[in-house]
Amino acid sequence: MRGFWIYFATILILFDSNCHAVSPDVQGLPTSIAVGELETANRLIYTITATDADNDAFVCDVSSTVPANGPFVGLKDADTNLYGIYTDNPTFVFATNPVYTVNIECTDTGGSVGTGTLSVDVIEGDALTFNTLPASTTHDASTTLNGASIYTVATTDALGHTTKTYTMTSIPSTTSFTIDAGTGVVTAARDLIHEIYTSIKLYIQVSDGTISAVEVLTVLLTNVNNAPVFTNLPTSIDVLESVASGTLLITLVPDDADPGASLTYTMTVSPIAYASLFSYNTNTQQVTLSNGQNFDYETTIYFNVTFMVSDQYYTNGPFVLDVHVKNDNEPCYFDKTFYSLNTNEGASGSISLNPNFIISDYDGISAYSLTFSTANNSERFTIDASTGVIGFAVDYDIDNGAMASTVILTAVCTDATGETGTTNVEIIIADVNDNAPTFGSASYTLTVDQYTDPGALIGTLLPTDADSGINAEYTCSATTTHLTGGTYYNIGSDCGVYLTATPLGNLDYGTMVRFSVTATDKGATPLSGTTFVDVIFREATPTTTTTTTTTTTESNFFDDPGSLAAFIICVLLGTILLGLLLYMCLRWCVTGSCCGTDPCDFCNWCRGDGRDCCRRKQRRTRKRAVTPETPERPRKPPKDEFEYWKEDDAPQSRAGTKLSRSSHLSRHRDYPDFPQAITPTDISLRPGPRIISPRYY
Ligand SMILES: *[C@@H]1O[C@H](CO)[C@@H](O)[C@H](O)[C@H]1NC(C)=O
Ligand SMILES: *[C@@H]1O[C@H](CO)[C@@H](O)[C@H](O)[C@H]1NC(C)=O
């Protein structure tokens, strides 16, 4: 049965020890202490040193076991809060009980027990007695100077030891008093104006080398200096990490009860590394977050800021201000303020650009999403909300400046609390060769005439290429199926149309040579476009310097069918008259009479000058040679050809001058309706040659 109870108690102790695992620890016990056989007063003979690691409150009890019921008791000093071993109405008899075994049991609130054991030796015939120590002694703090006597302790040793040693501690602790170890004289250790306590307990211990005794002398002080204080410290404040620098944290309230006290102050910050965060204006007593400084919850959440205040006699403190930094929602941020990316133009969704953003959050790890700010045509781009990969939201085309080739966008990260951070993303978009050179017209017609100098640039084709840079540069090449035409004309790689040799005498007026022209751009994968260029050799009337400005409203004589008919009739009448005259001259030469039997004046003119007259007429009808000054009238073209070889007296066409269809028809009203008019903007012409409308064969 007894075994059961031990077992049960052990279970209880084990159970209990789960809550209060550590029992109070009784430390530093000597093996033995001594007490005089003749001691009769209740004396503190030993002060127990015990701690509890759990910081549980505990009580200590003292009992003697061998022999049992010895005169000892455990008591707690109300001032020191320390347990001691006290004698309890002792009557020691050395002869019968020279040694007591004393057990110390300290039990915490959880029931855990710490124990210690020591021996108390009874010293035969010994005792230490304080000679009528008063309860208190009173002094004027304002006038008691350093060294002044406070009290002289006197003791008696029953064994007559002459060497006694005095020591002293004080509650509250102060440096105002000292005791002479040999004489027991207590003196002021400084001017007592520096003392702030009005009542100080001096624990005076005397020892004869074997036993010791302790008694308390209370020193009461009048006219004590009032210690300066901060009436609103200690205290604790919470502050958001996001508060602006300069923010007022607290205004301290110092106080000194002594009229006219002059106070000085100091501040100390712990951890010391953050001392610069706090500013203390001792005039305004304002404690602020220093200018240019910020709290950061993620770095430090607590600061111990302490203040000392001094009057001229006493420095009081530390007064503690606990500063607790509170977390605030803070933004995400990018590792760089600027990113630059290169890509080619392309279709919607065709590219994948990764800026490799590194995004952090001042709050630590925090989810975020990515977007572009709406600006600079950001809607043309996509950004993956989590990876930051950028693409085209539209078919991106920089040709002809349709869309910018360099764009700066603002990328925004938004964290879970809605806080945002931004960075700039530059996207440089390169042209790709996605446009072929194109001609504005399916064909062009140029003319040369007998005056055009060999080597002359007749015109230049100006195809357009919607790409940019080298992708928009091009060269021309040309072929012709005209057997001889290629000898006289050349189309260079510069897209210029040149006359290489005069066709005069080799090509008939009206001969048209057709070239197939290909313009090829210089892109990595070249693209090309084609057109036809027709070059017509035609006859021109002599040009005068005023032709281009004075003939704007004249119509060509031969353009008018009535004029043409009148001309033909005149030629026929003239021929008949000439034939009649020739007949009359011939008759005169044979018969001597040109007008029958009666020669007339006309015949006389013939007679005197007839040969010259007849020869001149004959030479005139035969004249066919071409001279540059008076070019021959063109031969009549075949009836099924158009008279495109004729001089066009309309204003000369120049690059940049749009010919309207109505004016074209009025000048060429005999001509059929042509399928294509020249687009002057994509061909440049030298001033000399004139454009006539293209036609197809
Ligand atoms: C704050 O500092 C004071 C003075 O140094 C110190 O007594 C106190 O224990 C400290 N408080 C904390 C929580 O560190
Ligand atoms: C728009 O582009 C300009 C420069 O091209 C840049 O300075 C600006 O920051 C951009 N705006 C946004 C909102 O990205």
XYZ file of C-alpha atoms in Angstrom, residues 139-150 174-177 187-197 200 219-225 313:
36
model
C 19.947 63.927 9.396
C 19.495 67.055 7.276
C 20.454 66.057 3.774
C 21.042 69.658 2.691
C 23.721 70.256 5.322
C 25.282 66.842 5.953
C 28.540 66.865 4.110
C 30.789 64.127 2.888
C 32.510 62.458 5.875
C 30.023 63.582 8.478
C 29.300 61.019 11.181
C 25.957 59.276 10.958
C 22.898 54.101 -2.223
C 26.454 55.275 -2.158
C 25.754 57.891 0.505
C 27.036 55.902 3.480
C 29.771 58.261 7.921
C 28.405 60.119 4.933
C 30.238 59.002 1.814
C 29.232 62.151 -0.074
C 27.328 65.363 0.536
C 23.866 64.091 1.299
C 22.334 66.780 -0.910
C 22.971 64.221 -3.628
C 20.797 61.642 -1.904
C 17.225 61.306 -3.059
C 15.887 58.764 -0.557
C 17.558 54.209 3.955
C 18.734 56.618 8.340
C 16.006 59.229 7.943
C 16.898 62.294 5.859
C 15.226 65.696 5.848
C 15.493 68.372 3.111
C 16.305 65.750 0.566
C 16.921 66.869 -2.994
C 22.914 67.072 -7.674
